[in-house]
Short mmCIF file of C-alpha atoms in Angstrom, two decimals:
data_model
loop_
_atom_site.label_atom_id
_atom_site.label_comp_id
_atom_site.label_asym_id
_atom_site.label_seq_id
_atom_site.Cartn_x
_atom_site.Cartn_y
_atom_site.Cartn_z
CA UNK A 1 -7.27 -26.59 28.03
CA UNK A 2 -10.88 -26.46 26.86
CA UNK A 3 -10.02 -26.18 23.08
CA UNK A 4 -7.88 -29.91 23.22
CA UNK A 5 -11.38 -30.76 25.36
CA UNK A 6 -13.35 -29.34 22.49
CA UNK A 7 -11.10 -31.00 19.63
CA UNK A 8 -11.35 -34.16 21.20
CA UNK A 9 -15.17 -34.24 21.23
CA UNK A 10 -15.45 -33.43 17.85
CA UNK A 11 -12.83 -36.10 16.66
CA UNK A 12 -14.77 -38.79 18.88
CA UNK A 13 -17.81 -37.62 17.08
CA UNK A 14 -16.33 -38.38 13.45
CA UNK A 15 -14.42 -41.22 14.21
CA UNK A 16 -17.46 -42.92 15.47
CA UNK A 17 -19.42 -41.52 12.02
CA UNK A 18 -16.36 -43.04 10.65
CA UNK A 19 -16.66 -46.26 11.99
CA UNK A 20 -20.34 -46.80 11.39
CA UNK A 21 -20.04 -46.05 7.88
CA UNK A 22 -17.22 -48.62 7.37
CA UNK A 23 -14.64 -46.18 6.28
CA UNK A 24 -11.40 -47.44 7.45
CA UNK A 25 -8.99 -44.83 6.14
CA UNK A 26 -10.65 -42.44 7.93
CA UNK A 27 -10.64 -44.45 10.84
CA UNK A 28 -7.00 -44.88 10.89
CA UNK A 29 -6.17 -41.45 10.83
CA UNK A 30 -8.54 -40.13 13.01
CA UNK A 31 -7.56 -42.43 15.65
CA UNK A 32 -4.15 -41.38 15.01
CA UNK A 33 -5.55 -37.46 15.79
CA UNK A 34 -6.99 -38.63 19.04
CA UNK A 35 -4.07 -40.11 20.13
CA UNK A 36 -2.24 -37.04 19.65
CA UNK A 37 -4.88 -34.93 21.51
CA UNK A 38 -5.03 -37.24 24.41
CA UNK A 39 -1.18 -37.19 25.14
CA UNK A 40 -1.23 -33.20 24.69
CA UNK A 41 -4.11 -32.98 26.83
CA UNK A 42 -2.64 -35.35 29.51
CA UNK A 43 -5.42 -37.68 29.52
CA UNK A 44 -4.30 -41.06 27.83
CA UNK A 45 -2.21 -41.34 31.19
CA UNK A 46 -3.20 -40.80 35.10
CA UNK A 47 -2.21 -42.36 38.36
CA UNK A 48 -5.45 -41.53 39.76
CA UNK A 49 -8.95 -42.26 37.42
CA UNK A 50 -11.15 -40.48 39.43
CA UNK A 51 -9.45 -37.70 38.39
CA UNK A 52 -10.89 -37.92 34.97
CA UNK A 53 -14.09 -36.40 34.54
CA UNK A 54 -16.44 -39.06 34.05
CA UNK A 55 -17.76 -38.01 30.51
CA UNK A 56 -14.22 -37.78 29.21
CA UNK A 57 -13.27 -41.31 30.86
CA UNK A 58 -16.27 -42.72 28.96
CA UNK A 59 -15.25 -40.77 25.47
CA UNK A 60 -11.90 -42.50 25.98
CA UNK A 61 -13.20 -46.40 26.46
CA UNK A 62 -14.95 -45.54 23.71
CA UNK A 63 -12.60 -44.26 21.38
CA UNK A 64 -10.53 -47.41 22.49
CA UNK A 65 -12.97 -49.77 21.94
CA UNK A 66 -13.74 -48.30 18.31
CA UNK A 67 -9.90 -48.84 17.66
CA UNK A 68 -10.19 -52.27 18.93
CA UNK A 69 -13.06 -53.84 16.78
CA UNK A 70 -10.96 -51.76 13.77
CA UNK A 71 -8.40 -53.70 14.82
CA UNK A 72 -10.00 -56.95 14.11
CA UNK A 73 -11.45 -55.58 10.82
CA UNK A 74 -7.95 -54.43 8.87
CA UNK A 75 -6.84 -58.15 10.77
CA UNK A 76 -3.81 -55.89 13.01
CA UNK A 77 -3.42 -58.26 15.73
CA UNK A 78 -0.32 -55.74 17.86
CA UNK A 79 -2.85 -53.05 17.19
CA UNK A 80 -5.43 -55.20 18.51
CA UNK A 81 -3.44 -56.05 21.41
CA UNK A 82 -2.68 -52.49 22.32
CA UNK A 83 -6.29 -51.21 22.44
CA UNK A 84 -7.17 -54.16 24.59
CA UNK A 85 -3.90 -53.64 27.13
CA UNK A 86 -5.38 -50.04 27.71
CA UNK A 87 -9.35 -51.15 27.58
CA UNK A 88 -8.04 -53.26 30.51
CA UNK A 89 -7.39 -50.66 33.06
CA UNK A 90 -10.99 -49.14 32.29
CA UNK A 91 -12.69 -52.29 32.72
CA UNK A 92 -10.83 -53.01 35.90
CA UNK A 93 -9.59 -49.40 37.36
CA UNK A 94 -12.52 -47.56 36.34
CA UNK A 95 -15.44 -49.48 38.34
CA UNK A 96 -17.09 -45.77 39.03
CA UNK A 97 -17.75 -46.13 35.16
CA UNK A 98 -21.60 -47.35 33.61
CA UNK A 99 -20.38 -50.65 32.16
CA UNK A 100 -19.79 -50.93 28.46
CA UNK A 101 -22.36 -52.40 26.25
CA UNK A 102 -18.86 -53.81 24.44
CA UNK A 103 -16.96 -55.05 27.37
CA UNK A 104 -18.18 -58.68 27.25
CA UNK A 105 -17.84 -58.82 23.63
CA UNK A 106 -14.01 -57.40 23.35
CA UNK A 107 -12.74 -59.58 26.86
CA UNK A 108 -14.68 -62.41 24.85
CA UNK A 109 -12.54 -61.49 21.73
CA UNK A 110 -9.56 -61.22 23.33
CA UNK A 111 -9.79 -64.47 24.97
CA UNK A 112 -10.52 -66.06 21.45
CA UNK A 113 -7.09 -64.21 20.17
CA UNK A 114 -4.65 -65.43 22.66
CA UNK A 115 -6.59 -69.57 21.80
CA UNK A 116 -5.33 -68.70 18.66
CA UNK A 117 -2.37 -67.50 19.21
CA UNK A 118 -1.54 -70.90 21.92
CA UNK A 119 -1.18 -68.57 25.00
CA UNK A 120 -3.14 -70.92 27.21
CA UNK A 121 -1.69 -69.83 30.40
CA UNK A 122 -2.58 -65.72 29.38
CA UNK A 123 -5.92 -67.21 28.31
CA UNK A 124 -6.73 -68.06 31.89
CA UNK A 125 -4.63 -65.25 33.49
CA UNK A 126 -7.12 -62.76 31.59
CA UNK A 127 -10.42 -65.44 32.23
CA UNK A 128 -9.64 -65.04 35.98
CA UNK A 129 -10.25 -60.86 36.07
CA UNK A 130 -14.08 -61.96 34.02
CA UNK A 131 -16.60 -62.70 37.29
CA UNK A 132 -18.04 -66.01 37.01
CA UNK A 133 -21.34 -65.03 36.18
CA UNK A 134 -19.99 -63.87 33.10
CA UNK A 135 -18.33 -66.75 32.62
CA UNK A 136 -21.48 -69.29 32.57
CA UNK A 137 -24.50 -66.39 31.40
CA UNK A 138 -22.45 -64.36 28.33
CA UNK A 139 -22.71 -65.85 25.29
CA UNK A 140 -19.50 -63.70 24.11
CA UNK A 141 -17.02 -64.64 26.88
CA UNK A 142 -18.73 -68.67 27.22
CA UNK A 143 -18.27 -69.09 23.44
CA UNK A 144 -14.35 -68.58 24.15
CA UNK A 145 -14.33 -70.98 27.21
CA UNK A 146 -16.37 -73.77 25.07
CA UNK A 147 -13.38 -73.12 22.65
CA UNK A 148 -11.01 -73.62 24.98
CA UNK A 149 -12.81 -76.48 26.34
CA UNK A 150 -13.36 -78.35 23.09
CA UNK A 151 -9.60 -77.99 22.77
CA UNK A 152 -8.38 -79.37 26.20
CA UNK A 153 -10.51 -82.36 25.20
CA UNK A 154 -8.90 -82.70 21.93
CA UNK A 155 -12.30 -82.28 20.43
CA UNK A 156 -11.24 -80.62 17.17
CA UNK A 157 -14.19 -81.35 15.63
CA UNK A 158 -16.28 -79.46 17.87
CA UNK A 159 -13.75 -76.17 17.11
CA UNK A 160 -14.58 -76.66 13.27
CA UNK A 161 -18.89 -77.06 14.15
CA UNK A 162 -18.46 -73.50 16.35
CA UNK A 163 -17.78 -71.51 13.50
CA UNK A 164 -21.19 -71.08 12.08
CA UNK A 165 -22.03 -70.07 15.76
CA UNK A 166 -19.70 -67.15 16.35
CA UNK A 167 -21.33 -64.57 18.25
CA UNK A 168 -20.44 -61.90 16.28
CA UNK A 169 -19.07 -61.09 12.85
CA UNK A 170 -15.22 -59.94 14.46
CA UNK A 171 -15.02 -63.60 16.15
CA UNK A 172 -14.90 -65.53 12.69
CA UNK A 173 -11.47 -64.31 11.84
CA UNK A 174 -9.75 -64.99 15.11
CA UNK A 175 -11.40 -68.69 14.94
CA UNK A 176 -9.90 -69.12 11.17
CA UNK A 177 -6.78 -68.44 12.72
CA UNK A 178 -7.90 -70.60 15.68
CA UNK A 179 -8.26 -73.22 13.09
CA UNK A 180 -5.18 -72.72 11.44
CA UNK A 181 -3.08 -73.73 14.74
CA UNK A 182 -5.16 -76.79 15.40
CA UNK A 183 -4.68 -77.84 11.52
CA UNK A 184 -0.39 -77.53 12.43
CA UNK A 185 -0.68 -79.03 15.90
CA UNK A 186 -2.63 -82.05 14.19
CA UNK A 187 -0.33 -82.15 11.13
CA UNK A 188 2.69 -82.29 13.89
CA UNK A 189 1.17 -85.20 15.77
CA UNK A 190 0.47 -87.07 12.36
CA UNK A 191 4.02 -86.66 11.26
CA UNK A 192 5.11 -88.27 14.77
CA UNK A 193 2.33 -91.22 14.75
CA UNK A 194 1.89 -92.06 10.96
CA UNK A 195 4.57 -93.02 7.93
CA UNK A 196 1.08 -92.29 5.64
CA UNK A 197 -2.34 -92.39 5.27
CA UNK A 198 -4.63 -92.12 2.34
CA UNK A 199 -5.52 -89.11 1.20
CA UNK A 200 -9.56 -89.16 1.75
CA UNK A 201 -8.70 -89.86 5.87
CA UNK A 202 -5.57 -87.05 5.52
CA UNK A 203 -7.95 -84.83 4.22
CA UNK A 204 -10.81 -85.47 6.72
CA UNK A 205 -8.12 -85.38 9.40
CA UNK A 206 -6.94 -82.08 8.64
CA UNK A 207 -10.53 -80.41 8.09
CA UNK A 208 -9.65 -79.18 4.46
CA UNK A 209 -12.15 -79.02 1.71
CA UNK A 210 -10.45 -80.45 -1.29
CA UNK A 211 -7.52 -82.59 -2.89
CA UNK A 212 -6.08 -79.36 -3.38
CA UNK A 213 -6.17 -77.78 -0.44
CA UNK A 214 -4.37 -81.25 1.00
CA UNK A 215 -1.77 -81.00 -1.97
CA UNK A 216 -1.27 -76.96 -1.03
CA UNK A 217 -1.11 -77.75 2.81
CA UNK A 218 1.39 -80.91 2.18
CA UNK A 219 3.70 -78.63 0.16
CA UNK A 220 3.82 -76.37 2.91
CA UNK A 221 5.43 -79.01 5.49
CA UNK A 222 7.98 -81.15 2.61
CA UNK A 223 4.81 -83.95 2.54
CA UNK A 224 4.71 -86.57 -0.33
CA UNK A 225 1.33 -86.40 -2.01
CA UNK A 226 1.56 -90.12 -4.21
CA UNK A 227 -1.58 -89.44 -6.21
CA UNK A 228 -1.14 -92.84 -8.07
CA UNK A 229 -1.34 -94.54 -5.07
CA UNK A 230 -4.19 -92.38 -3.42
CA UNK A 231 -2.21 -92.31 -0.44
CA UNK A 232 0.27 -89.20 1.59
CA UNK A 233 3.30 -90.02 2.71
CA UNK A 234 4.77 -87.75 5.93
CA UNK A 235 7.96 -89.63 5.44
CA UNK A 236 9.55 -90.47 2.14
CA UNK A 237 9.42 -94.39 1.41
CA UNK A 238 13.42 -95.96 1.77
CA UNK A 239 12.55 -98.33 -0.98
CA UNK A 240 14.35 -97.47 -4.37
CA UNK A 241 11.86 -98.77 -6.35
CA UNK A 242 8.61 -96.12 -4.22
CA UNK A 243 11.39 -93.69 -4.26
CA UNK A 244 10.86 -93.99 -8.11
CA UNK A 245 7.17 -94.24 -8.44
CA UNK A 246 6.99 -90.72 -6.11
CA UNK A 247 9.38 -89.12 -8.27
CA UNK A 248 7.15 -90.04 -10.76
CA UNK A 249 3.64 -89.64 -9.52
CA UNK A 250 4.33 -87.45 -6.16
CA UNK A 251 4.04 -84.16 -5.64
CA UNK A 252 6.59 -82.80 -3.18
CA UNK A 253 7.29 -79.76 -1.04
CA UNK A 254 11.39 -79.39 -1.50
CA UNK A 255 13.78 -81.17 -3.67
CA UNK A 256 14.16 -85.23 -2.88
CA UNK A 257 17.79 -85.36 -2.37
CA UNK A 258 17.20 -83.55 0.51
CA UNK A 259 14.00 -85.90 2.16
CA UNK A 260 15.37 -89.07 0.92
CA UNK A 261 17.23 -91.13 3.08
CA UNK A 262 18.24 -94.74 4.25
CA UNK A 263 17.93 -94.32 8.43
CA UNK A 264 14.92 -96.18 9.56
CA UNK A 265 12.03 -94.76 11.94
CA UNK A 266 13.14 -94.89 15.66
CA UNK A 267 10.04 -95.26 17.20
CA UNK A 268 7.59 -98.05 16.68
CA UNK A 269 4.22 -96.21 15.00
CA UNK A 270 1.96 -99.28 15.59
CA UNK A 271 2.74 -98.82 19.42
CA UNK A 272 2.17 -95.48 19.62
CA UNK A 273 -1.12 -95.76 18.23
CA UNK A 274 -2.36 -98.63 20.31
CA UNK A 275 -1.33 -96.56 23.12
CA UNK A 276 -3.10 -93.29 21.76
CA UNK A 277 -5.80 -94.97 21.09
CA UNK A 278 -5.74 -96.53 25.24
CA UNK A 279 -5.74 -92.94 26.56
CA UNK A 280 -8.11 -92.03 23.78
CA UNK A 281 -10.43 -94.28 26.08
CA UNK A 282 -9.53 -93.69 29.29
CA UNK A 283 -9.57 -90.02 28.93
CA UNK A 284 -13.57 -90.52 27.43
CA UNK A 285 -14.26 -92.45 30.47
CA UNK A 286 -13.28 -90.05 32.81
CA UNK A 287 -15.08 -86.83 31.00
#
């Protein structure tokens, strides 16, 4: 038993080497090692965590939390998700533990990765097992709830302002994928309230940086790009003779016998609008 013990202790000691110096590969496999030591050694699982000694407990969260943040570096959400579903049961199970200087930062992480990922309802599951305090005084876990925030207000705009103020360097690629799902939500709701809209407002809209980052992202979702005519079409136009001039001039995402089409809209756009625009309004008035 003492030479797994041993092992163990001298894998946690070059892993975190490992880690500090950036070197992923090594990383990878010596988390693999540990994993392998801890399931021989019968200590990855326990009904009882007081039956861990307390310096092996603590080796553990930490070999956990290294595989977490290495997670977030080689972008592996499942892996990601794994280290955090076991980090879990320390941070709640283990309360004989010293707290980790990481804790706030990973739950603050986490709660970023499920915004992302548009698991609202998990998001507050996991933001109810964070005490309050934490809530409203770290700047890790409140960055995530001004997130969320900012998106039950429909205040894109903030989301895009937050990124230069992401509290650490692993938060920046969860919030580009954060960004990502607001882009499709918004590019959903514009198919449903628009027929077009010129390209400089579609491009503002949608938070991208260039004509060609609008033409890349309309290709994507079958959009008409008509740059003759300055203008993006979500629907193509009925009329033979626009038909031509985007056959012409457009750029499009799949072929045009398959988009083109003589049914008109069902819904009346100019309606919807007026009546986005009323609980636009109302909603400020309450907030």
């Amino acid at each position: 038993m003492p030479a797994p013990v041993r092992s163990l202790e001298s894998l946690h000691s070059a892993l975190t080497s490992a880690f500090k110096s950036a070197d992923t590969t090594a990383v990878a496999q010596l988390l693999s090692q540990i994993k392998i030591v801890l399931a021989t050694s019968q200590l990855l699982f326990t009904n009882n965590p007081t039956s861990v000694p307390q310096d092996k407990a603590l080796l553990i969260r930490d070999v956990f939390e290294i595989g977490a943040l290495w997670s977030t570096h080689t972008q592996d959400i499942p892996a990601f998700e794994r280290y955090m579903a076991q980090l879990r049961t320390y941070y709640t199970d283990y309360s004989h533990l010293p707290p980790s200087s990481r804790q706030c930062m990973l739950q603050g992480l986490d709660l970023l990765r499920l915004l992302s990922q548009n698991r609202i309802s998990e998001f507050h599951a996991s933001l109810e097992l964070i005490p309050d305090s934490v809530q409203r005084n770290d700047k890790y876990v409140k960055f995530a709830c001004v997130l969320e925030q900012c998106l039950m207000e429909g205040s894109y705009h903030k989301v895009w302002n937050l990124k230069k103020d992401c509290p650490a360097q692993e938060y920046v690629w969860f919030l580009g994928t954060l960004m990502e799902t607001i882009r499709d939500e918004i590019a959903s709701c514009s198919e449903k309230s628009y027929e077009s809209l010129p390209l400089k407002d579609a491009q503002t809209l949608l938070s991208l940086n260039s004509l060609d980052e609008l033409m890349k992202f309309s290709s994507t979702r079958s959009w008409v790009v008509n740059t003759m005519e300055d203008r993006l079409y979500f629907t193509p136009p009925t009329n033979p003779a626009e038909q031509k001039k985007h056959k012409v001039f457009g750029i499009t995402g799949k072929d045009e016998a398959g988009m083109l089409g003589d049914e008109e809209p069902d819904m009346d756009v100019g309606s919807v609008i007026r009546q986005t625009l009323f609980y636009a309004r109302e909603l400020e008035k309450i907030v």
